[in-house]
Short mmCIF file of C-alpha atoms in Angstrom, two decimals:
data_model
loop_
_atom_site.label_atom_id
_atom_site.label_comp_id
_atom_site.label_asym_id
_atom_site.label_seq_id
_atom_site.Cartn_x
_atom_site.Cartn_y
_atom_site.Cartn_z
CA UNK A 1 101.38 112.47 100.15
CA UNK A 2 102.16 110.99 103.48
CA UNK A 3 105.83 109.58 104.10
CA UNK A 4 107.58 107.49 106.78
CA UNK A 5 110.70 106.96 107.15
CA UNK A 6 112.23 106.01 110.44
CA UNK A 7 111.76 108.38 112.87
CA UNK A 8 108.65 109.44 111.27
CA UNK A 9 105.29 109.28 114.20
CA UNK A 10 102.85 109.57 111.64
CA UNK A 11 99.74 107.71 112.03
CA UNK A 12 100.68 103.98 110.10
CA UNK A 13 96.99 103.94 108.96
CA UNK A 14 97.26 106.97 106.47
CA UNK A 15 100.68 106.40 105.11
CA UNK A 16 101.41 106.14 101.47
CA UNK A 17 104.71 106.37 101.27
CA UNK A 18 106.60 104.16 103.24
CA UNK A 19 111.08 104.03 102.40
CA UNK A 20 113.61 103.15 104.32
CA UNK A 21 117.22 102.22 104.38
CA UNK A 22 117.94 98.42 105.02
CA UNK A 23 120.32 98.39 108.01
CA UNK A 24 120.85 95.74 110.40
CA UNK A 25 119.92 97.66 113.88
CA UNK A 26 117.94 99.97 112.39
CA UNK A 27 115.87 98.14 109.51
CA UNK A 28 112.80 98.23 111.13
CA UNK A 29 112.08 94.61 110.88
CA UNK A 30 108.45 94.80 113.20
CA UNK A 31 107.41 97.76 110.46
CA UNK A 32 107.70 95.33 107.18
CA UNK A 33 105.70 92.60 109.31
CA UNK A 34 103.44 95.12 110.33
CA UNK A 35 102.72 96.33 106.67
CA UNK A 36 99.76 95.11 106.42
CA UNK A 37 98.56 97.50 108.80
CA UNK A 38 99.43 100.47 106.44
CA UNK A 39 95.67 100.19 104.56
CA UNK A 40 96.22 102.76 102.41
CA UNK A 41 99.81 102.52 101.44
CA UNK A 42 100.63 103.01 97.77
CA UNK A 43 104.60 102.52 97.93
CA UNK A 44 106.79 100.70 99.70
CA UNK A 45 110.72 101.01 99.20
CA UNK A 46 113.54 99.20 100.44
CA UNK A 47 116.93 100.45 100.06
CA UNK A 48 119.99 98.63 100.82
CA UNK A 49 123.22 101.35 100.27
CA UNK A 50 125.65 98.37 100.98
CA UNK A 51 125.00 96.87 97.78
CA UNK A 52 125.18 98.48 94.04
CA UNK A 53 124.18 95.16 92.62
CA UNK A 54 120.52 93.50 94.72
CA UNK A 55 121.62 90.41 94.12
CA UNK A 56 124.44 90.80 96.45
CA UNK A 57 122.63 92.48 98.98
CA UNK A 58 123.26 90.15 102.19
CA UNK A 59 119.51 91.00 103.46
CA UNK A 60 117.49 88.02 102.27
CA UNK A 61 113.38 89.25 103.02
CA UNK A 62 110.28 87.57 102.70
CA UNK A 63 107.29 89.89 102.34
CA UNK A 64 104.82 89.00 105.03
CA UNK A 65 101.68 87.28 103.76
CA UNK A 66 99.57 90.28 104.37
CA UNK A 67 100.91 91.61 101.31
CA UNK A 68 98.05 90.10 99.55
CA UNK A 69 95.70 92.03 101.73
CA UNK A 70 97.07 95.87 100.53
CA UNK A 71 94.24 96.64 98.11
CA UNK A 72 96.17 100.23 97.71
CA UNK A 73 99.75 99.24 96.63
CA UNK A 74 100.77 100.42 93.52
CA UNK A 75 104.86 100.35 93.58
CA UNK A 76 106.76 97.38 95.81
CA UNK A 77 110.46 97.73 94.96
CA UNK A 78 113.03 95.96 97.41
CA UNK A 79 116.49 97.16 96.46
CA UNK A 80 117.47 92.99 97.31
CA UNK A 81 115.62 89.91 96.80
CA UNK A 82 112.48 89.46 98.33
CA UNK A 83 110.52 86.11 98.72
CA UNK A 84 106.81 87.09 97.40
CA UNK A 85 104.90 84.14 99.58
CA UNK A 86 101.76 82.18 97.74
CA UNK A 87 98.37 84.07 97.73
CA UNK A 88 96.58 82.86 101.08
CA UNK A 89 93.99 79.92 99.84
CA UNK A 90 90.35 79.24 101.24
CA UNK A 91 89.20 82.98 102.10
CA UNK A 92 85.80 84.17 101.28
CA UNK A 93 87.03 87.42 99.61
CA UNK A 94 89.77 87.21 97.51
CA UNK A 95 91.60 91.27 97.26
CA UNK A 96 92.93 91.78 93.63
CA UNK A 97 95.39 94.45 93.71
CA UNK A 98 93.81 96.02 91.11
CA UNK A 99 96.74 98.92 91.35
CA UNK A 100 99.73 97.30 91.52
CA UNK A 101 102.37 98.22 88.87
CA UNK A 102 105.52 97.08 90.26
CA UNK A 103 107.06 94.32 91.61
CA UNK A 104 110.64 93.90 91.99
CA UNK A 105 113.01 92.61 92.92
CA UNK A 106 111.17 88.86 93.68
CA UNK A 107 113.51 86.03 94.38
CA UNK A 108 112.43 82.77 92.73
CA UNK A 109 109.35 84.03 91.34
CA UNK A 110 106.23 81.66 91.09
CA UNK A 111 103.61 83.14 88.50
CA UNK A 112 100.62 80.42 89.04
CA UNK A 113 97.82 81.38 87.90
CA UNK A 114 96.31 82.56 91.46
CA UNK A 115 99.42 85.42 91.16
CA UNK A 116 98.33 86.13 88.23
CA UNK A 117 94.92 86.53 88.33
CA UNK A 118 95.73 88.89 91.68
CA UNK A 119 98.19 91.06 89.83
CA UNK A 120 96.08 92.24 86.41
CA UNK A 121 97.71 95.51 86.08
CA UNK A 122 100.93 94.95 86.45
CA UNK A 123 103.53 96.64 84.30
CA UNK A 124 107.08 96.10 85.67
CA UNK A 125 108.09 93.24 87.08
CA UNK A 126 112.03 92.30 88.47
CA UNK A 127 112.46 88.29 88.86
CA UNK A 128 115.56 86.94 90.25
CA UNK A 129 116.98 82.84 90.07
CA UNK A 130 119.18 81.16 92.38
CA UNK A 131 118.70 77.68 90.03
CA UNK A 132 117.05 77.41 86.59
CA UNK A 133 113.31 78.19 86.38
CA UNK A 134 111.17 74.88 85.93
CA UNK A 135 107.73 74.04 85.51
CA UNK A 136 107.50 74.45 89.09
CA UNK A 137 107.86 78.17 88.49
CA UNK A 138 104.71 78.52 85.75
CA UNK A 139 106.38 81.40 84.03
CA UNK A 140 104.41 80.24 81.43
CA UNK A 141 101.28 82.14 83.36
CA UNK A 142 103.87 85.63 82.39
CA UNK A 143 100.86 85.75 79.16
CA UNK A 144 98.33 86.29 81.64
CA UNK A 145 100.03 89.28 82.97
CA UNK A 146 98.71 91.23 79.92
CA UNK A 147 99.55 94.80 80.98
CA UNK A 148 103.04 93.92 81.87
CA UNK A 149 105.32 96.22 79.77
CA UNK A 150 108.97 96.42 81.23
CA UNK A 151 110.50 92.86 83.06
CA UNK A 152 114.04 92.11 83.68
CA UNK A 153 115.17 88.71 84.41
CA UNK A 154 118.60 87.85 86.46
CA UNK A 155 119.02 84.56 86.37
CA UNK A 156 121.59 81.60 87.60
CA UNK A 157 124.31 80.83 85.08
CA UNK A 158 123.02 77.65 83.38
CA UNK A 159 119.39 78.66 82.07
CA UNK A 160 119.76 77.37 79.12
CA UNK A 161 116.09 76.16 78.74
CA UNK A 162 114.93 79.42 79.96
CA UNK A 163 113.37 80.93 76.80
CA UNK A 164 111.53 77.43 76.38
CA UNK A 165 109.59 77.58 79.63
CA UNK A 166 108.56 81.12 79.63
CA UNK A 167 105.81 82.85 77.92
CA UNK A 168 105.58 86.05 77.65
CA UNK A 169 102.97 88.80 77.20
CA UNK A 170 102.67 90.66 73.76
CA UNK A 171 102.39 93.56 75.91
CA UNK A 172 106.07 93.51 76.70
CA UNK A 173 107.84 96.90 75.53
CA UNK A 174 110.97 96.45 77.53
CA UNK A 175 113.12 93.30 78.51
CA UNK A 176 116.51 93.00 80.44
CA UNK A 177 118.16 89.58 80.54
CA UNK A 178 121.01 88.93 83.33
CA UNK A 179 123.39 85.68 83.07
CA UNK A 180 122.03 82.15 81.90
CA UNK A 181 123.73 81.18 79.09
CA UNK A 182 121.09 81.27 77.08
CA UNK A 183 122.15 79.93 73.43
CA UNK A 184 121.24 82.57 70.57
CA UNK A 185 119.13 80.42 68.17
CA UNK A 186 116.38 80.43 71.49
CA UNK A 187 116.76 84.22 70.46
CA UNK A 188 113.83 83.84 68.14
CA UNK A 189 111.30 83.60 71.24
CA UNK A 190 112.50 87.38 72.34
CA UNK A 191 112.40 88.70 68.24
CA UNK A 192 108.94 87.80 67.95
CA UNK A 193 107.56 89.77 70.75
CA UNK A 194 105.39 92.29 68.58
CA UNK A 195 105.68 95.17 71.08
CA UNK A 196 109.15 95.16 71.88
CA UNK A 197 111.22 98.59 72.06
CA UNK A 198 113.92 98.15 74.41
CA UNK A 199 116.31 95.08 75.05
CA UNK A 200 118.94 94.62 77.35
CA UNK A 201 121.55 91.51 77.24
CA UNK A 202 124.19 91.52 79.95
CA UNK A 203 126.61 89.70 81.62
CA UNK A 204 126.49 86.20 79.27
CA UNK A 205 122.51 86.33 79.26
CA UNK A 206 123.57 84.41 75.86
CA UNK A 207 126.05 82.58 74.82
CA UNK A 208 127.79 81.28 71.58
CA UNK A 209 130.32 83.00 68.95
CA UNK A 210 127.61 83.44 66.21
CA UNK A 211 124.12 85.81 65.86
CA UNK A 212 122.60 85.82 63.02
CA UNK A 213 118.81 87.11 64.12
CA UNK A 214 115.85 86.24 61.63
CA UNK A 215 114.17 88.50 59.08
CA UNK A 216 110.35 89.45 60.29
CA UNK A 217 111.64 89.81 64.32
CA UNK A 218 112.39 93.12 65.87
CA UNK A 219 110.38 94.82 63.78
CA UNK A 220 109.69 97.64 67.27
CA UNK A 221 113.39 97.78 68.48
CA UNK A 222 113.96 100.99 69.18
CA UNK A 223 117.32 100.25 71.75
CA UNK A 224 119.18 97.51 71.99
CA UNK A 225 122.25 97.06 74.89
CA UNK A 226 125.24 94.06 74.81
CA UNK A 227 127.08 94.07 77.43
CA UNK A 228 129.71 91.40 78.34
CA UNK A 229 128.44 89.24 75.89
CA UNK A 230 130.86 86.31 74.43
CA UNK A 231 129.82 87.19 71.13
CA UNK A 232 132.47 86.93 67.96
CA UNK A 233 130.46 87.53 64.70
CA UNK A 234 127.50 89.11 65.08
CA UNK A 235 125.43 88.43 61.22
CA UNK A 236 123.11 91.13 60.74
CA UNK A 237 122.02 94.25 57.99
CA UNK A 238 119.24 96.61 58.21
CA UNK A 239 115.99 94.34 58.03
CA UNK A 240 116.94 92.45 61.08
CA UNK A 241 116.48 95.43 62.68
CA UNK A 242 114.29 97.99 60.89
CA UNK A 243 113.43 100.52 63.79
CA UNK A 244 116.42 100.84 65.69
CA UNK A 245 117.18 103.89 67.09
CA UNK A 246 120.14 103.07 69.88
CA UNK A 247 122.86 100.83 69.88
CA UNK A 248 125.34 100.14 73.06
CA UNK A 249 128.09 97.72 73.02
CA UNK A 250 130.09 97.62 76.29
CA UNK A 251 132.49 95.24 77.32
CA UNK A 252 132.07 92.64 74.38
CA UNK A 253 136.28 92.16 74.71
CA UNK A 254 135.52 89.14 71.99
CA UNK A 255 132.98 90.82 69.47
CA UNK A 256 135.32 92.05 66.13
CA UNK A 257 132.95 94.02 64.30
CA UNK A 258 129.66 95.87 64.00
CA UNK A 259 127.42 94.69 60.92
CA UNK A 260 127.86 97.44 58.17
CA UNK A 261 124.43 96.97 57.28
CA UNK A 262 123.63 98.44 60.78
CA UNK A 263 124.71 102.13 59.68
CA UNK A 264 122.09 101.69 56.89
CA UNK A 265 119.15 101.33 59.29
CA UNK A 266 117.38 104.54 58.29
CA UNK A 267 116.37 105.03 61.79
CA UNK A 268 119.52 104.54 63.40
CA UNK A 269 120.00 107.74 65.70
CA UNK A 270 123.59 106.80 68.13
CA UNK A 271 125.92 103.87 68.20
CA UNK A 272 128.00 103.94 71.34
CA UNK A 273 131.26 101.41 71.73
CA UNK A 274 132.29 100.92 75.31
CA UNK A 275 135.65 98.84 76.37
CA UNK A 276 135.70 96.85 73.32
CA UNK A 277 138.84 95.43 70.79
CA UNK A 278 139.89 98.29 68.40
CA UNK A 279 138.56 96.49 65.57
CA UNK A 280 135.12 97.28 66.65
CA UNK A 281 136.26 100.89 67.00
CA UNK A 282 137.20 101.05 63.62
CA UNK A 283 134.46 99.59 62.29
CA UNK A 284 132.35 102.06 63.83
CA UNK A 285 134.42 105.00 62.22
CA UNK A 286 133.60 103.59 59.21
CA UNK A 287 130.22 103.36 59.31
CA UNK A 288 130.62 107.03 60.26
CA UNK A 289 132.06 108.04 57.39
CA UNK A 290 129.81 105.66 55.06
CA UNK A 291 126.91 107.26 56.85
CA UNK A 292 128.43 110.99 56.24
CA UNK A 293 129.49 110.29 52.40
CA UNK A 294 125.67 109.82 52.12
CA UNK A 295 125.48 113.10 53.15
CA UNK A 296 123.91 111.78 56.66
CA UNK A 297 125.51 113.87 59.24
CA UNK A 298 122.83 112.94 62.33
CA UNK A 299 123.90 110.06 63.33
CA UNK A 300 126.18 109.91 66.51
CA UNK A 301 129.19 107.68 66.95
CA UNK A 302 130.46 107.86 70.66
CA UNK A 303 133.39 106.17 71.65
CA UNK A 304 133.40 105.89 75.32
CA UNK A 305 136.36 105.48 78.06
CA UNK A 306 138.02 102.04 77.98
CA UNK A 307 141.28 100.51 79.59
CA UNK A 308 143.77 99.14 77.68
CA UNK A 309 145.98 95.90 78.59
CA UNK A 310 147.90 97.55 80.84
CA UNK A 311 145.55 99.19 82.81
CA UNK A 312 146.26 102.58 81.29
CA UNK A 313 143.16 104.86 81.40
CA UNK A 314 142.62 106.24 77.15
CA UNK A 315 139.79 108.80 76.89
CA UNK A 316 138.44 108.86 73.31
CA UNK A 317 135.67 110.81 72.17
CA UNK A 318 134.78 110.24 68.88
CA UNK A 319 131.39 111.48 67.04
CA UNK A 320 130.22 111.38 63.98
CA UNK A 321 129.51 115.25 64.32
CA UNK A 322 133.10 116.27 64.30
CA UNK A 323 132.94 118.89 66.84
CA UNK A 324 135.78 121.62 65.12
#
């Protein structure tokens, strides 16, 4: 496969591979303008090693219009946000990107139906919000993107209506939700999606003290990921999540206990309790022990590193495999 990096001469017209580091004097700038010109490119990948998190990245991008034209690209990640611009209107030939499978990471994402209809195969997709998504938006065209099966979604703090104006494709296997305050009875529009394995809440992507999911929802769940989640009682036993394989709880400082009816998910491979009260620790030893008195000695119980009040550093490893 053809690469470029910087410093690379090779011919721009048979690259497929084009990465770089994101640096202010050495970026590149005239290259992502002059992307277009890479016909047979396949993927393009922007890093920025300033930034852990893309969100705080302090490059803002807008990918050039061209874009559109790249009949070859199947991955564009930007390691930041990156404006996607509008489809170019009123050409004789309209280019589908028939290979395109990522997108990400695309700040204020507007899935009209033109997007759409140019993206058919796409299957991961990374949206970003600097204010709540509105009709403006049309994520409800995210059904049309029927091949889509991994998305995450960061979005602004107060999305509370978020879940209401999106709809998304039964395809969906895999969904990560970042901030908005989303408040848990809107859960139901997540639970329903037929396909769904993995799902990923972080960083207040819901709010309230109460969960208490629906019978009939979940019914795929394979993993399932809180993480700094306001959560207090979390309502739950083994049909509200029938397939589950993984659970991870990290940094849910409010959450006091696990469900007991979670240990009795017949599926349930690893529970793993990250920088949480000691109440949810103990609560996970005990479904441990429930779990080995049943003479079930697969599942795992981790208990990872945490910090306690003081700042003192505790390492606990716990499993339910006592390791003699």
């Amino acid at each position: 496969m053809d690469k470029a990096r910087p410093g690379n001469k090779s011919r721009p017209v048979n690259l497929r591979y084009f990465s770089t580091t994101m640096h202010e004097h050495n970026f590149g700038w005239q290259a992502l303008e002059s992307i277009y010109k890479f016909r047979k490119l396949q993927t393009l990948h922007l890093h920025d090693p300033t930034s852990v998190i893309p969100i705080w990245s302090h490059f803002r991008l807008a990918l050039p219009p061209e874009i559109w034209k790249m009949s070859q690209l199947r991955h564009a990640q930007v390691e930041a946000t990156a404006k996607l611009p509008d489809p170019p209107c009123g050409e004789n030939s309209v280019i589908i990107l028939e290979n395109l499978q990522t997108l990400s990471l695309i700040k204020n994402f507007r899935c009209t139906v033109e997007v759409s209809k140019r993206i058919p195969n796409l299957k991961k997709l990374g949206i970003y919000y600097t204010d709540e998504p509105t009709d403006y938006h049309c994520l409800n065209n995210l059904v049309n993107l029927d091949k889509l099966e991994a998305l995450k979604c960061i979005l602004c703090q107060d999305s509370l209506s978020f879940l209401k104006n999106v709809t998304f494709p039964e395809s969906l296997k895999k969904l990560t939700l970042v901030y908005g305050n989303i408040p848990w009875k809107d859960m139901t529009v997540v639970g329903s999606l037929p396909n769904l394995q993995v799902l990923k809440l972080k960083k207040y992507a819901f709010i309230g003290l109460e969960w208490e999911p629906n019978e009939g929802e979940f019914l795929q769940l394979k993993f399932m990921l809180l993480e700094e989640i306001d959560l207090k009682h979390w309502r739950a036993d083994s049909i509200h999540f029938p397939t589950l394989e993984q659970l991870f709880i990290k940094s849910c400082k409010d959450l006091e206990e696990i469900p007991s009816g979670i240990g009795e998910i017949t599926t349930l491979q690893s529970i793993e309790v990250y920088n949480c009260r000691d109440s949810l620790v103990t609560l996970a030893k005990e479904i441990q022990e429930t779990q080995q008195s049943y003479g079930n000695d697969d599942l795992q119980v981790r208990i990872m590193p945490f910090y306690d009040s003081t700042g003192v550093f505790f390492q606990l490893s716990l499993m339910c495999k006592v390791i003699e």
